[in-house]
């Protein structure tokens, strides 16, 4: 069985765990660096990216997470997790994990009270998907090697590059597990390749 971690420092951890389990994989809440070596893939949940970075530093996760990415192990960042994965953040000198080849802008859909839901057309999903946007970032620029999976009102809100997947919205806050299934399928393909 696939073992997928959810970084358990902050954010909607339980909802991601439930979504992973609904997709037929084992979910692990990751609170210690040592747990990373056991995983086939990792989800970086939404939350507040500045707080998450502080906790990542506090618990010694930064280099181990960067190493996880360098091994091309699948990583999926939702909302703040997308900001953590990105190679460039508007207005910041330094990226966090420096993995997904995109430039992102924080809070680009407005503050908490401007949260909204929208029907999204996502590449690979036949029917529209309800995107829940809460203080969401967006991808300003998808660079070489990045496949854009979804746009909303002319802004890129989901993208994939190799073993990295990122989205601006919160798929875990709906009962629709199809977007998580895309990631679980990526993890499965990656494991098959590693074992080949």
PDB file of C-alpha atoms in Angstrom:
ATOM      1  CA  UNK A   1       0.000   0.000   0.000  1.00  0.00           C
ATOM      2  CA  UNK A   2       1.186   3.521  -0.783  1.00  0.00           C
ATOM      3  CA  UNK A   3       2.231   5.540   2.244  1.00  0.00           C
ATOM      4  CA  UNK A   4       1.571   9.277   1.877  1.00  0.00           C
ATOM      5  CA  UNK A   5       2.512  11.787   4.543  1.00  0.00           C
ATOM      6  CA  UNK A   6       0.791  15.039   5.454  1.00  0.00           C
ATOM      7  CA  UNK A   7       3.122  17.586   7.012  1.00  0.00           C
ATOM      8  CA  UNK A   8       1.453  17.998  10.398  1.00  0.00           C
ATOM      9  CA  UNK A   9       2.861  21.319  11.606  1.00  0.00           C
ATOM     10  CA  UNK A  10      -0.134  23.516  10.758  1.00  0.00           C
ATOM     11  CA  UNK A  11      -3.160  23.684   8.466  1.00  0.00           C
ATOM     12  CA  UNK A  12      -5.967  21.332   7.382  1.00  0.00           C
ATOM     13  CA  UNK A  13      -4.119  18.130   8.260  1.00  0.00           C
ATOM     14  CA  UNK A  14      -7.081  15.886   9.191  1.00  0.00           C
ATOM     15  CA  UNK A  15      -9.004  16.714   5.996  1.00  0.00           C
ATOM     16  CA  UNK A  16      -6.013  15.762   3.845  1.00  0.00           C
ATOM     17  CA  UNK A  17      -5.593  12.520   5.767  1.00  0.00           C
ATOM     18  CA  UNK A  18      -9.261  11.646   5.139  1.00  0.00           C
ATOM     19  CA  UNK A  19      -8.918  12.442   1.443  1.00  0.00           C
ATOM     20  CA  UNK A  20      -5.786  10.282   1.064  1.00  0.00           C
ATOM     21  CA  UNK A  21      -7.513   7.359   2.806  1.00  0.00           C
ATOM     22  CA  UNK A  22     -10.582   7.815   0.563  1.00  0.00           C
ATOM     23  CA  UNK A  23      -8.206   7.369  -2.412  1.00  0.00           C
ATOM     24  CA  UNK A  24      -7.044   4.005  -1.086  1.00  0.00           C
ATOM     25  CA  UNK A  25      -3.619   4.966   0.296  1.00  0.00           C
ATOM     26  CA  UNK A  26      -2.256   4.969   3.832  1.00  0.00           C
ATOM     27  CA  UNK A  27      -1.962   8.445   5.371  1.00  0.00           C
ATOM     28  CA  UNK A  28       0.637   9.444   7.963  1.00  0.00           C
ATOM     29  CA  UNK A  29       0.702  12.706   9.912  1.00  0.00           C
ATOM     30  CA  UNK A  30       4.346  13.812   9.765  1.00  0.00           C
ATOM     31  CA  UNK A  31       5.589  15.584  12.877  1.00  0.00           C
ATOM     32  CA  UNK A  32       9.163  14.270  12.960  1.00  0.00           C
ATOM     33  CA  UNK A  33      11.877  14.471  10.306  1.00  0.00           C
ATOM     34  CA  UNK A  34      12.624  10.730  10.656  1.00  0.00           C
ATOM     35  CA  UNK A  35       9.153   9.901   9.288  1.00  0.00           C
ATOM     36  CA  UNK A  36      10.038  11.292   5.841  1.00  0.00           C
ATOM     37  CA  UNK A  37      12.295   8.368   4.891  1.00  0.00           C
ATOM     38  CA  UNK A  38       9.339   5.970   5.084  1.00  0.00           C
ATOM     39  CA  UNK A  39       7.065   7.842   2.684  1.00  0.00           C
ATOM     40  CA  UNK A  40       6.170   7.359  -0.972  1.00  0.00           C
ATOM     41  CA  UNK A  41       4.804  10.916  -1.244  1.00  0.00           C
ATOM     42  CA  UNK A  42       4.103  14.008   0.854  1.00  0.00           C
ATOM     43  CA  UNK A  43       1.307  16.587   1.054  1.00  0.00           C
ATOM     44  CA  UNK A  44       2.072  20.132   2.232  1.00  0.00           C
ATOM     45  CA  UNK A  45      -1.306  21.401   3.448  1.00  0.00           C
ATOM     46  CA  UNK A  46      -2.751  24.881   3.439  1.00  0.00           C
ATOM     47  CA  UNK A  47      -2.332  27.129   6.444  1.00  0.00           C
ATOM     48  CA  UNK A  48      -0.255  30.288   6.738  1.00  0.00           C
ATOM     49  CA  UNK A  49       3.001  30.038   4.786  1.00  0.00           C
ATOM     50  CA  UNK A  50       5.032  32.374   7.043  1.00  0.00           C
ATOM     51  CA  UNK A  51       3.955  30.459  10.170  1.00  0.00           C
ATOM     52  CA  UNK A  52       4.605  27.140   8.427  1.00  0.00           C
ATOM     53  CA  UNK A  53       8.115  28.246   7.438  1.00  0.00           C
ATOM     54  CA  UNK A  54       8.820  29.287  11.028  1.00  0.00           C
ATOM     55  CA  UNK A  55       7.679  25.850  12.269  1.00  0.00           C
ATOM     56  CA  UNK A  56       9.654  24.090   9.508  1.00  0.00           C
ATOM     57  CA  UNK A  57      12.775  25.935  10.709  1.00  0.00           C
ATOM     58  CA  UNK A  58      11.961  25.335  14.382  1.00  0.00           C
ATOM     59  CA  UNK A  59      11.609  21.565  13.931  1.00  0.00           C
ATOM     60  CA  UNK A  60      14.557  21.184  11.549  1.00  0.00           C
ATOM     61  CA  UNK A  61      12.481  20.239   8.497  1.00  0.00           C
ATOM     62  CA  UNK A  62      13.885  22.615   5.857  1.00  0.00           C
ATOM     63  CA  UNK A  63      16.859  20.608   4.534  1.00  0.00           C
ATOM     64  CA  UNK A  64      15.129  17.202   4.898  1.00  0.00           C
ATOM     65  CA  UNK A  65      12.151  18.536   2.879  1.00  0.00           C
ATOM     66  CA  UNK A  66      14.488  19.953   0.243  1.00  0.00           C
ATOM     67  CA  UNK A  67      16.243  16.567   0.077  1.00  0.00           C
ATOM     68  CA  UNK A  68      12.861  14.836  -0.280  1.00  0.00           C
ATOM     69  CA  UNK A  69      12.165  17.092  -3.294  1.00  0.00           C
ATOM     70  CA  UNK A  70      15.638  16.505  -4.783  1.00  0.00           C
ATOM     71  CA  UNK A  71      14.987  12.743  -4.721  1.00  0.00           C
ATOM     72  CA  UNK A  72      12.004  13.511  -6.991  1.00  0.00           C
ATOM     73  CA  UNK A  73       9.641  12.001  -4.461  1.00  0.00           C
ATOM     74  CA  UNK A  74       6.101  13.244  -5.191  1.00  0.00           C
ATOM     75  CA  UNK A  75       5.026  16.353  -3.286  1.00  0.00           C
ATOM     76  CA  UNK A  76       1.643  18.075  -3.397  1.00  0.00           C
ATOM     77  CA  UNK A  77       1.214  21.610  -2.045  1.00  0.00           C
ATOM     78  CA  UNK A  78      -2.252  23.078  -1.474  1.00  0.00           C
ATOM     79  CA  UNK A  79      -2.664  26.846  -0.938  1.00  0.00           C
ATOM     80  CA  UNK A  80       0.172  27.708   1.514  1.00  0.00           C
ATOM     81  CA  UNK A  81       1.771  24.393   0.522  1.00  0.00           C
ATOM     82  CA  UNK A  82       1.997  25.698  -3.061  1.00  0.00           C
ATOM     83  CA  UNK A  83       3.903  28.739  -1.744  1.00  0.00           C
ATOM     84  CA  UNK A  84       6.300  26.417   0.124  1.00  0.00           C
ATOM     85  CA  UNK A  85       6.948  24.385  -3.060  1.00  0.00           C
ATOM     86  CA  UNK A  86       7.465  27.306  -5.457  1.00  0.00           C
ATOM     87  CA  UNK A  87      10.863  28.349  -6.798  1.00  0.00           C
ATOM     88  CA  UNK A  88       9.956  32.045  -6.561  1.00  0.00           C
ATOM     89  CA  UNK A  89       7.562  34.133  -4.435  1.00  0.00           C
ATOM     90  CA  UNK A  90       6.615  37.677  -5.438  1.00  0.00           C
ATOM     91  CA  UNK A  91       8.143  40.189  -3.009  1.00  0.00           C
ATOM     92  CA  UNK A  92      10.465  37.657  -1.328  1.00  0.00           C
ATOM     93  CA  UNK A  93      14.202  37.209  -1.891  1.00  0.00           C
ATOM     94  CA  UNK A  94      14.255  33.541  -1.052  1.00  0.00           C
ATOM     95  CA  UNK A  95      12.097  30.516  -1.856  1.00  0.00           C
ATOM     96  CA  UNK A  96      11.226  27.921   0.795  1.00  0.00           C
ATOM     97  CA  UNK A  97      11.680  24.454  -0.750  1.00  0.00           C
ATOM     98  CA  UNK A  98      12.672  25.730  -4.201  1.00  0.00           C
ATOM     99  CA  UNK A  99      11.058  22.753  -5.977  1.00  0.00           C
ATOM    100  CA  UNK A 100       8.164  23.562  -8.352  1.00  0.00           C
ATOM    101  CA  UNK A 101       9.316  25.779 -11.240  1.00  0.00           C
ATOM    102  CA  UNK A 102       6.699  28.511 -10.770  1.00  0.00           C
ATOM    103  CA  UNK A 103       6.482  32.060  -9.456  1.00  0.00           C
ATOM    104  CA  UNK A 104       3.623  32.582  -6.986  1.00  0.00           C
ATOM    105  CA  UNK A 105       1.950  35.562  -5.375  1.00  0.00           C
ATOM    106  CA  UNK A 106       0.548  35.272  -1.847  1.00  0.00           C
ATOM    107  CA  UNK A 107      -3.034  36.306  -0.947  1.00  0.00           C
ATOM    108  CA  UNK A 108      -3.654  37.278  -4.559  1.00  0.00           C
ATOM    109  CA  UNK A 109      -7.392  36.538  -4.345  1.00  0.00           C
ATOM    110  CA  UNK A 110      -7.869  38.865  -1.358  1.00  0.00           C
ATOM    111  CA  UNK A 111      -8.231  38.418   2.379  1.00  0.00           C
ATOM    112  CA  UNK A 112     -10.203  35.873   4.436  1.00  0.00           C
ATOM    113  CA  UNK A 113     -13.569  37.616   3.979  1.00  0.00           C
ATOM    114  CA  UNK A 114     -13.128  37.460   0.205  1.00  0.00           C
ATOM    115  CA  UNK A 115     -12.993  33.659   0.256  1.00  0.00           C
ATOM    116  CA  UNK A 116     -15.116  32.015  -2.443  1.00  0.00           C
ATOM    117  CA  UNK A 117     -15.931  28.797  -4.273  1.00  0.00           C
ATOM    118  CA  UNK A 118     -15.727  28.329  -8.029  1.00  0.00           C
ATOM    119  CA  UNK A 119     -16.385  25.552 -10.525  1.00  0.00           C
ATOM    120  CA  UNK A 120     -13.011  24.678 -12.073  1.00  0.00           C
ATOM    121  CA  UNK A 121     -12.154  22.807 -15.244  1.00  0.00           C
ATOM    122  CA  UNK A 122      -9.077  20.769 -14.362  1.00  0.00           C
ATOM    123  CA  UNK A 123      -7.047  18.899 -16.967  1.00  0.00           C
ATOM    124  CA  UNK A 124      -7.512  15.170 -16.388  1.00  0.00           C
ATOM    125  CA  UNK A 125     -10.911  15.514 -14.656  1.00  0.00           C
ATOM    126  CA  UNK A 126     -14.009  15.025 -16.806  1.00  0.00           C
ATOM    127  CA  UNK A 127     -16.473  16.983 -14.652  1.00  0.00           C
ATOM    128  CA  UNK A 128     -15.971  20.446 -13.071  1.00  0.00           C
ATOM    129  CA  UNK A 129     -14.343  20.506  -9.638  1.00  0.00           C
ATOM    130  CA  UNK A 130     -15.406  22.880  -6.851  1.00  0.00           C
ATOM    131  CA  UNK A 131     -12.392  24.945  -5.825  1.00  0.00           C
ATOM    132  CA  UNK A 132     -12.507  26.486  -2.333  1.00  0.00           C
ATOM    133  CA  UNK A 133     -10.323  29.607  -2.298  1.00  0.00           C
ATOM    134  CA  UNK A 134      -9.305  31.021   1.117  1.00  0.00           C
ATOM    135  CA  UNK A 135      -6.704  33.815   1.089  1.00  0.00           C
ATOM    136  CA  UNK A 136      -5.397  31.948  -1.909  1.00  0.00           C
ATOM    137  CA  UNK A 137      -2.156  32.512  -3.791  1.00  0.00           C
ATOM    138  CA  UNK A 138      -1.949  32.111  -7.539  1.00  0.00           C
ATOM    139  CA  UNK A 139       0.756  31.109  -9.994  1.00  0.00           C
ATOM    140  CA  UNK A 140       1.942  34.261 -11.752  1.00  0.00           C
ATOM    141  CA  UNK A 141       4.272  32.370 -14.039  1.00  0.00           C
ATOM    142  CA  UNK A 142       4.566  28.689 -14.971  1.00  0.00           C
ATOM    143  CA  UNK A 143       8.078  28.138 -16.266  1.00  0.00           C
ATOM    144  CA  UNK A 144       9.824  25.535 -18.363  1.00  0.00           C
ATOM    145  CA  UNK A 145       8.646  21.980 -17.763  1.00  0.00           C
ATOM    146  CA  UNK A 146       5.488  23.010 -15.902  1.00  0.00           C
ATOM    147  CA  UNK A 147       2.100  21.797 -17.109  1.00  0.00           C
ATOM    148  CA  UNK A 148      -0.791  24.154 -16.311  1.00  0.00           C
ATOM    149  CA  UNK A 149      -3.745  22.057 -15.121  1.00  0.00           C
ATOM    150  CA  UNK A 150      -6.257  24.814 -14.384  1.00  0.00           C
ATOM    151  CA  UNK A 151      -6.893  28.546 -14.680  1.00  0.00           C
ATOM    152  CA  UNK A 152      -9.570  30.642 -13.025  1.00  0.00           C
ATOM    153  CA  UNK A 153     -10.370  34.108 -14.409  1.00  0.00           C
ATOM    154  CA  UNK A 154      -7.077  34.137 -16.309  1.00  0.00           C
ATOM    155  CA  UNK A 155      -4.974  33.134 -13.282  1.00  0.00           C
ATOM    156  CA  UNK A 156      -3.174  29.800 -13.012  1.00  0.00           C
ATOM    157  CA  UNK A 157      -4.497  27.929  -9.964  1.00  0.00           C
ATOM    158  CA  UNK A 158      -3.119  24.394 -10.494  1.00  0.00           C
ATOM    159  CA  UNK A 159       0.079  23.102 -12.086  1.00  0.00           C
ATOM    160  CA  UNK A 160       2.297  20.039 -12.241  1.00  0.00           C
ATOM    161  CA  UNK A 161       5.970  19.499 -12.955  1.00  0.00           C
ATOM    162  CA  UNK A 162       7.439  16.011 -12.813  1.00  0.00           C
ATOM    163  CA  UNK A 163       6.697  14.717  -9.320  1.00  0.00           C
ATOM    164  CA  UNK A 164       5.429  18.076  -7.988  1.00  0.00           C
ATOM    165  CA  UNK A 165       1.782  19.156  -7.912  1.00  0.00           C
ATOM    166  CA  UNK A 166       0.489  22.459  -6.597  1.00  0.00           C
ATOM    167  CA  UNK A 167      -2.859  24.245  -6.372  1.00  0.00           C
ATOM    168  CA  UNK A 168      -4.175  27.544  -5.004  1.00  0.00           C
ATOM    169  CA  UNK A 169      -7.410  26.116  -3.654  1.00  0.00           C
ATOM    170  CA  UNK A 170      -8.314  23.630  -0.905  1.00  0.00           C
ATOM    171  CA  UNK A 171      -9.432  20.335  -2.512  1.00  0.00           C
ATOM    172  CA  UNK A 172      -9.533  18.690   0.924  1.00  0.00           C
ATOM    173  CA  UNK A 173     -12.439  20.927   2.018  1.00  0.00           C
ATOM    174  CA  UNK A 174     -14.849  19.197  -0.378  1.00  0.00           C
ATOM    175  CA  UNK A 175     -16.089  15.599  -0.523  1.00  0.00           C
ATOM    176  CA  UNK A 176     -14.688  15.335  -4.049  1.00  0.00           C
ATOM    177  CA  UNK A 177     -11.428  13.365  -3.883  1.00  0.00           C
ATOM    178  CA  UNK A 178     -10.607  13.425  -7.606  1.00  0.00           C
ATOM    179  CA  UNK A 179      -7.826  15.995  -7.329  1.00  0.00           C
ATOM    180  CA  UNK A 180      -6.175  14.077  -4.492  1.00  0.00           C
ATOM    181  CA  UNK A 181      -6.578  10.969  -6.657  1.00  0.00           C
ATOM    182  CA  UNK A 182      -4.438  12.684  -9.324  1.00  0.00           C
ATOM    183  CA  UNK A 183      -1.684  12.991  -6.724  1.00  0.00           C
ATOM    184  CA  UNK A 184      -2.106   9.429  -5.436  1.00  0.00           C
ATOM    185  CA  UNK A 185      -1.779   8.232  -9.060  1.00  0.00           C
ATOM    186  CA  UNK A 186       1.445  10.295  -9.393  1.00  0.00           C
ATOM    187  CA  UNK A 187       2.782   8.615  -6.239  1.00  0.00           C
ATOM    188  CA  UNK A 188       1.865   5.176  -7.583  1.00  0.00           C
ATOM    189  CA  UNK A 189       3.620   5.851 -10.934  1.00  0.00           C
ATOM    190  CA  UNK A 190       6.696   7.146  -9.113  1.00  0.00           C
ATOM    191  CA  UNK A 191       6.872   4.030  -6.920  1.00  0.00           C
ATOM    192  CA  UNK A 192       6.550   1.730  -9.937  1.00  0.00           C
ATOM    193  CA  UNK A 193       9.452   3.599 -11.625  1.00  0.00           C
ATOM    194  CA  UNK A 194      11.613   3.361  -8.482  1.00  0.00           C
ATOM    195  CA  UNK A 195      10.980  -0.379  -8.236  1.00  0.00           C
ATOM    196  CA  UNK A 196      11.573  -1.003 -11.941  1.00  0.00           C
TER     197      UNK A 196
END
